[in-house]
Short mmCIF file of C-alpha atoms in Angstrom, two decimals:
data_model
loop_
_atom_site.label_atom_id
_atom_site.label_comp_id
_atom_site.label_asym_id
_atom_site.label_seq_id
_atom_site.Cartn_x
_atom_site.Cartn_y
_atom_site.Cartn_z
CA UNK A 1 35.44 -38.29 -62.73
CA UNK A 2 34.58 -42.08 -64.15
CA UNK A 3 33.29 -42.47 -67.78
CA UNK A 4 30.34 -44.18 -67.80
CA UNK A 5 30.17 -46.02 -71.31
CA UNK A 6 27.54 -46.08 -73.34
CA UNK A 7 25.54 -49.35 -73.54
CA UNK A 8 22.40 -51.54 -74.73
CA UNK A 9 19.49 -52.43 -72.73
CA UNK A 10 18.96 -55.51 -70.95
CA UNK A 11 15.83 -56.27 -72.49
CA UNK A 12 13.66 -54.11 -75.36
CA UNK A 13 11.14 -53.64 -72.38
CA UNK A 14 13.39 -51.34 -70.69
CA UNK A 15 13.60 -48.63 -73.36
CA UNK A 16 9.74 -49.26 -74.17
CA UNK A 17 9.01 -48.20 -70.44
CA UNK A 18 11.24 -45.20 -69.94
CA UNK A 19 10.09 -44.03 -73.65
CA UNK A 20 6.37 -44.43 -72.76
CA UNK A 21 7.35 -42.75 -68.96
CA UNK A 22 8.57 -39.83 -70.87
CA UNK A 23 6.91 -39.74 -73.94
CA UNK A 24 6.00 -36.35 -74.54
CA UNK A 25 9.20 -34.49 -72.89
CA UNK A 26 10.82 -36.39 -75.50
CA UNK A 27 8.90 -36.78 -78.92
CA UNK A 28 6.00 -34.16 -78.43
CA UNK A 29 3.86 -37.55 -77.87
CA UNK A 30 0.91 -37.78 -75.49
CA UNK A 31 0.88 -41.63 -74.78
CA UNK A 32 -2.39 -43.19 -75.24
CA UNK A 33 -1.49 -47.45 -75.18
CA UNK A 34 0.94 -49.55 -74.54
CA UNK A 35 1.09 -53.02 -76.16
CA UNK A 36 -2.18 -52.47 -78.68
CA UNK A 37 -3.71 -55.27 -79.90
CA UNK A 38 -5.05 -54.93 -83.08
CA UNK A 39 -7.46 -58.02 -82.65
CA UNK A 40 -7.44 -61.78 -83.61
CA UNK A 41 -7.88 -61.44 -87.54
CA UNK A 42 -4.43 -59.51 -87.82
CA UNK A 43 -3.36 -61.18 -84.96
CA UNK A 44 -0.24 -58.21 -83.29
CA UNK A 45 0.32 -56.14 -80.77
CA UNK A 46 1.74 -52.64 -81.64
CA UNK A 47 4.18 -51.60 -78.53
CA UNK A 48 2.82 -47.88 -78.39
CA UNK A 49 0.25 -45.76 -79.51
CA UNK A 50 -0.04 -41.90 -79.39
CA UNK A 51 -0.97 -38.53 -80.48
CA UNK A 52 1.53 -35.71 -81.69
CA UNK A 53 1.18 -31.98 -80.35
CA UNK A 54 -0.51 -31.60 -83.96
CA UNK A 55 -3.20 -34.35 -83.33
CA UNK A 56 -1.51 -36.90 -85.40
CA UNK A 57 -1.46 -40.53 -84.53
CA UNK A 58 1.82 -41.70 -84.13
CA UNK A 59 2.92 -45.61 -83.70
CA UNK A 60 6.33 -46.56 -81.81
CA UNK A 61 7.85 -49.46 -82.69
CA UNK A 62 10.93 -50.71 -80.36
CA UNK A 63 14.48 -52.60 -80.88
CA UNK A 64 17.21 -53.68 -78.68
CA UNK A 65 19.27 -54.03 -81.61
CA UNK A 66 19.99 -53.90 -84.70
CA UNK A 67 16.65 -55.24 -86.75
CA UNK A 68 16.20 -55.18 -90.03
CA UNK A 69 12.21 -55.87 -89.67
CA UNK A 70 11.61 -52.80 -87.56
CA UNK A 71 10.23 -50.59 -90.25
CA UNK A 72 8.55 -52.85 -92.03
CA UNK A 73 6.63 -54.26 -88.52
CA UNK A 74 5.98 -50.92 -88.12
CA UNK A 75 4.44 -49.56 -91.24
CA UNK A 76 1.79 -52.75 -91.25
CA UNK A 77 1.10 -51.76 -87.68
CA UNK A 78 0.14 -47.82 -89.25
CA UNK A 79 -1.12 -49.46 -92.25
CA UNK A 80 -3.71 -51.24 -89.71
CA UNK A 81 -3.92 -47.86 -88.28
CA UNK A 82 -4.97 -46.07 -90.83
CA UNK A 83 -7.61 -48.87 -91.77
CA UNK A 84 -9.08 -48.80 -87.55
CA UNK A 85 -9.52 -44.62 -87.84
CA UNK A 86 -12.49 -45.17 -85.36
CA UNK A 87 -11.06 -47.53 -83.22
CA UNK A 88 -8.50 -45.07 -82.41
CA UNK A 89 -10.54 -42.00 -82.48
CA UNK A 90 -12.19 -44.38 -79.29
CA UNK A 91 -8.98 -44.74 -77.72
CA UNK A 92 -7.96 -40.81 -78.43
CA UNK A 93 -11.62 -39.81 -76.62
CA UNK A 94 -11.17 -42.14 -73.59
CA UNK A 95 -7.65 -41.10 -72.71
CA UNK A 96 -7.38 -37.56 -73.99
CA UNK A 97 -11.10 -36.80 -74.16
CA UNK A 98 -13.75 -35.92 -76.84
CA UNK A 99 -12.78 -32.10 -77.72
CA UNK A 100 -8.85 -34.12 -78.63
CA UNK A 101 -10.42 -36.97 -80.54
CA UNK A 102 -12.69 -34.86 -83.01
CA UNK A 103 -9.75 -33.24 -85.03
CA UNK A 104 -7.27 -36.04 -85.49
CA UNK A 105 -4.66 -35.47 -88.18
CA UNK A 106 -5.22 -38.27 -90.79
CA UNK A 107 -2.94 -36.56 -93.20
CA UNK A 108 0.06 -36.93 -91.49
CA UNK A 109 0.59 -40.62 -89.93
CA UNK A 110 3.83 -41.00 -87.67
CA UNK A 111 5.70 -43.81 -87.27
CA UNK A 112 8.92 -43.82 -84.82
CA UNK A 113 11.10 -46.64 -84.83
CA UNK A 114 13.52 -46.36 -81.46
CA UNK A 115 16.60 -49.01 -81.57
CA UNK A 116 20.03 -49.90 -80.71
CA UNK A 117 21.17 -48.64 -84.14
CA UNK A 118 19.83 -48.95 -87.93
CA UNK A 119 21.77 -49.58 -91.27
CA UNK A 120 22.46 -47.65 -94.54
CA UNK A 121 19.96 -49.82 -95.69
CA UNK A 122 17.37 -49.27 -93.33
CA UNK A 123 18.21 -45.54 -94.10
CA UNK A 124 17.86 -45.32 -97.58
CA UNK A 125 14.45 -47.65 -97.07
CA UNK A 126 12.54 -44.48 -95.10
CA UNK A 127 13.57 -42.03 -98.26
CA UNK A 128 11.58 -44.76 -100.32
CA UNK A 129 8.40 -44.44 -98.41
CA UNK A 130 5.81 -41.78 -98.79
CA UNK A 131 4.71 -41.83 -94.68
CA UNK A 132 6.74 -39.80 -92.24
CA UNK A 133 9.23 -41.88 -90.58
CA UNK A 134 11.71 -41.39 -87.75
CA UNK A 135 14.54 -43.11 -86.78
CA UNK A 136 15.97 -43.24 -83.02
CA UNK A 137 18.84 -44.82 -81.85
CA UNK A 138 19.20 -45.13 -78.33
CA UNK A 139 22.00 -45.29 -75.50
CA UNK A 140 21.63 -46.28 -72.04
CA UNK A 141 24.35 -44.12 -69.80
CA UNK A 142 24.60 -45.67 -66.14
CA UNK A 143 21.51 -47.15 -64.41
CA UNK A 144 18.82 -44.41 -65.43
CA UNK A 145 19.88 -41.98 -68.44
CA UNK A 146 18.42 -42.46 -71.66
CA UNK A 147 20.49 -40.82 -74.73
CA UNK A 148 18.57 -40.39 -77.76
CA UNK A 149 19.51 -39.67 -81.51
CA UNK A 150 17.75 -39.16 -84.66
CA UNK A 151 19.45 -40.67 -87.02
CA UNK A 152 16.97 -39.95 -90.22
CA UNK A 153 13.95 -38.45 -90.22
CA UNK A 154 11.52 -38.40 -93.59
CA UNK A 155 8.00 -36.61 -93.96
CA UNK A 156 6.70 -38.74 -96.15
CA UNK A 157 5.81 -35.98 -98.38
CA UNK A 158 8.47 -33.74 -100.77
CA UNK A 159 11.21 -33.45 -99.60
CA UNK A 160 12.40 -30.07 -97.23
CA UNK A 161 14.73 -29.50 -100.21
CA UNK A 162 12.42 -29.88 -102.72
CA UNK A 163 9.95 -27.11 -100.97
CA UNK A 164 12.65 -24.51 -100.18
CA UNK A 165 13.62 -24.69 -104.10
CA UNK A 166 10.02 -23.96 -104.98
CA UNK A 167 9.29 -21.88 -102.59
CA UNK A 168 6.13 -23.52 -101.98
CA UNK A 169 2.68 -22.13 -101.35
CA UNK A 170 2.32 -20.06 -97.70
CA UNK A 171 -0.22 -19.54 -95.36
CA UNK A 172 -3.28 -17.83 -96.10
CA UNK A 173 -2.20 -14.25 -97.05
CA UNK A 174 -5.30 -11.12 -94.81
CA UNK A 175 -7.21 -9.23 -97.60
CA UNK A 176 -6.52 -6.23 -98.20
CA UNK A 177 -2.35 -7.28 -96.67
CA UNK A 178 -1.52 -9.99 -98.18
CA UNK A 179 1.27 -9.43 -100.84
CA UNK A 180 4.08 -8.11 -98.22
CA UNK A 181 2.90 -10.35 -95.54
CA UNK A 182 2.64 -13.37 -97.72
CA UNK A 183 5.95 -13.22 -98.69
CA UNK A 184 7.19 -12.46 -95.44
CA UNK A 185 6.05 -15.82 -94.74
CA UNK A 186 7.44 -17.61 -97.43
CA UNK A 187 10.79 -15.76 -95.99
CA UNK A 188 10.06 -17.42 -92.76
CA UNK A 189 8.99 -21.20 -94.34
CA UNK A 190 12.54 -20.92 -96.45
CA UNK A 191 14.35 -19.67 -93.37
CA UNK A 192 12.94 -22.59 -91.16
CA UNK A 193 13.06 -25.82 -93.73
CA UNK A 194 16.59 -25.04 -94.48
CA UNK A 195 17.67 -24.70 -90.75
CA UNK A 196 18.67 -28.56 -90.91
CA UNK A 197 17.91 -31.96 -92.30
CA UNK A 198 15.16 -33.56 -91.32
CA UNK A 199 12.78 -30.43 -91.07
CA UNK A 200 8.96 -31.84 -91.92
CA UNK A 201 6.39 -29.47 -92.10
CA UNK A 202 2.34 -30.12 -91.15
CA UNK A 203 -0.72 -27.74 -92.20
CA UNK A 204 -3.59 -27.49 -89.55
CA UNK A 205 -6.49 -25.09 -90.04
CA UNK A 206 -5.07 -22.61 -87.34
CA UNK A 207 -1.01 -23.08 -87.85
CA UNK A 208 1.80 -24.41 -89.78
CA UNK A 209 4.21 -26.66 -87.41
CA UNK A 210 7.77 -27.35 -88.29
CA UNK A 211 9.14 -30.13 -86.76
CA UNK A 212 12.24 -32.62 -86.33
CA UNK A 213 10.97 -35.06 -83.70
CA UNK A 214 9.15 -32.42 -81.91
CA UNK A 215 7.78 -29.42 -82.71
CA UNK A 216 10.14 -26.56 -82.91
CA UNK A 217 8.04 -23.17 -84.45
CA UNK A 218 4.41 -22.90 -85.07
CA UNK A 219 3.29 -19.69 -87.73
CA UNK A 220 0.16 -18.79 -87.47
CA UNK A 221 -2.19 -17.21 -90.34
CA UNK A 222 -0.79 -13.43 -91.52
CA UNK A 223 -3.08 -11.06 -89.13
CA UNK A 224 -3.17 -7.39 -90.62
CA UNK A 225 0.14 -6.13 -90.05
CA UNK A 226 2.04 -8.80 -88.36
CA UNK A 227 3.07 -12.99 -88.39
CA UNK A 228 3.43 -14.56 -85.59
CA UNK A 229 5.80 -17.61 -84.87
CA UNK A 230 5.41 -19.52 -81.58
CA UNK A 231 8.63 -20.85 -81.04
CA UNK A 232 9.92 -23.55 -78.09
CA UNK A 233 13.16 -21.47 -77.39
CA UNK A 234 12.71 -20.79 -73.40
CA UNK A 235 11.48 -17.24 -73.08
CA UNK A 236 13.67 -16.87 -69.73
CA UNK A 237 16.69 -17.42 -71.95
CA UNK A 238 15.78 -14.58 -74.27
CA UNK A 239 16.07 -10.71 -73.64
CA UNK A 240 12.51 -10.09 -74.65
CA UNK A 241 11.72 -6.86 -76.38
CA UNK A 242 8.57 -5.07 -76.89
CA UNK A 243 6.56 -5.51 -80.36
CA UNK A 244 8.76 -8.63 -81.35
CA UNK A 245 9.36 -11.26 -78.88
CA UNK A 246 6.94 -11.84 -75.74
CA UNK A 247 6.54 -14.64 -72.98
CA UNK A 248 3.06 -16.30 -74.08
CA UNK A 249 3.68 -19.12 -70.82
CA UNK A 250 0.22 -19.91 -69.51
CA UNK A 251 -1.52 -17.96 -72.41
CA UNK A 252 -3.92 -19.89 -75.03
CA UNK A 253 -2.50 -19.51 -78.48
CA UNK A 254 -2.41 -21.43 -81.39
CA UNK A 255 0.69 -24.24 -81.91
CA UNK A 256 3.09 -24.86 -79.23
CA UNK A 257 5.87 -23.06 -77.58
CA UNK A 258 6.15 -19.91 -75.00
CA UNK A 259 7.99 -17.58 -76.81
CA UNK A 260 5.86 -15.40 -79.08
CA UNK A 261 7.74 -13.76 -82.19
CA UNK A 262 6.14 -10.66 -83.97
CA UNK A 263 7.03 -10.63 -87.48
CA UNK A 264 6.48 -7.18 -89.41
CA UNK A 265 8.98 -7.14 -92.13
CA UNK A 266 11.65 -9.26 -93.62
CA UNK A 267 14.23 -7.05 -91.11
CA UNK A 268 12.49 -8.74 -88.21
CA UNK A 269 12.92 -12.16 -90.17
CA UNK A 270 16.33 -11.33 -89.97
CA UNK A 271 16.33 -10.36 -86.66
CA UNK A 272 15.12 -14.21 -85.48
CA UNK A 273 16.81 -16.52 -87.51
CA UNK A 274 19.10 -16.52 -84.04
CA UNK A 275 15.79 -17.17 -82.33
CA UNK A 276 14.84 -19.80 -84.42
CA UNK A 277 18.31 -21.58 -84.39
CA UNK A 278 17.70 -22.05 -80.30
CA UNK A 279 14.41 -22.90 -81.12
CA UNK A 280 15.52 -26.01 -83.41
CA UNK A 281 18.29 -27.25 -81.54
CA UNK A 282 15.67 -27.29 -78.74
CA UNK A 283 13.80 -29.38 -80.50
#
């Protein structure tokens, strides 16, 4: 067997290609543009442009290196963002279509800076900033393999730590159900922040996502005697049992992932914490 050692890119156009190749097998991202412009006033180019699995518009900013400017290139380029929301909204209709372009996240901004490593410096700078940052180092293996790594990760709201201590507010309890089903979901929001660092969380109308780079478990709103959690754990991996875990593959659901957890008391919590382990080192 021959080691094949780890090494940089020729050129930051070869990561930029495979990433934008691959985009959504590996960040959750549907690519929308390569190489933006963002016109002659502001006078850049931002290298890509796309839309999370929770309709938020996500910038990708790319290094060979080591570069100390990548952040900061990459927060004007949202900043310009933010300030263009119907410009993109455009973009988001022509590629993806009108029904995607109508409900873009706002909120929730992404930037993702890939590159050949980052600094303590660098590090500390994304805990400073209140927009929700990722940073990727990246390895090329051989000819054709791409290795990625997160190597911090920041919501740019509090802090997973922060939430799990206060046990913050949780989805919107059924009437008539809602004390022992809303804190069966606060259960499940403690259990899933504190599963690792770099655990963000984003509200839409019909789910809660939690997320690392991707998506990892969806809970929906409490129905009347259950929660569910759509998780990404391969449902073919999982001995599925009746009235708690189901394939979903194919079926229309709210958030992402196939395998459908039924949640009916804080045993059942119990019960998939192993679930939602797979699910997170999935994603």
């Amino acid at each position: 067997m021959t080691d094949v050692a780890p090494r940089l890119a020729d050129a930051e156009a070869d990561v930029q290609s495979i990433v934008e190749g691959n985009m959504e097998k590996l960040f959750g991202v549907r690519f929308l543009a390569s190489e933006y412009s963002t016109g002659p006033v502001h006078g850049g180019r931002i290298d890509s442009l796309g839309l999370d699995e929770n309709g938020a518009p996500v910038v990708v900013e790319y290094k060979r290196g080591v570069d100390s400017g990548v952040i900061n290139q990459g927060l004007f380029y949202l900043g310009w963002l933010m300030d263009h929301r119907a410009e993109f909204q455009h973009l988001v209709r022509d590629r993806l279509g009108a029904t995607t372009a109508a409900p873009v996240l706002w909120s929730a901004p992404r930037l993702i800076c890939v590159a050949g490593d980052f600094t303590r410096y660098d590090v500390h700078a994304v805990r400073e900033h209140r927009r929700s940052i990722d940073l990727v180092r990246y390895r090329f293996f051989g000819q054709d393999l791409l290795g990625l790594e997160t190597v911090a990760s920041v919501s740019g709201r509090t802090s997973a730590a922060g939430r799990v201590r206060r046990r913050a507010a949780v989805l919107p309890p059924v009437r008539g159900h809602g004390g022992a089903l809303a804190e069966l979901a606060e259960a499940v929001d403690e259990v899933l922040l504190s599963l690792g660092d770099g655990v963000s969380r984003v509200q839409r109308k019909q789910y809660r996502a939690y997320q690392r780079l991707r998506n990892f478990a969806c809970v929906c709103p409490p129905q009347k005697t259950k929660l569910l959690v759509y998780l990404k754990a391969d449902p073919r991996e999982v001995d599925l049992i009746p009235g708690f875990t189901r394939d979903v593959t194919g079926l229309g659901h709210h958030g992402t992932g196939d395998l459908e957890v039924q949640l009916r008391s804080e045993r059942d919590v119990e019960r998939a914490v192993s679930l939602f382990r797979v699910s997170y080192a999935a994603g």
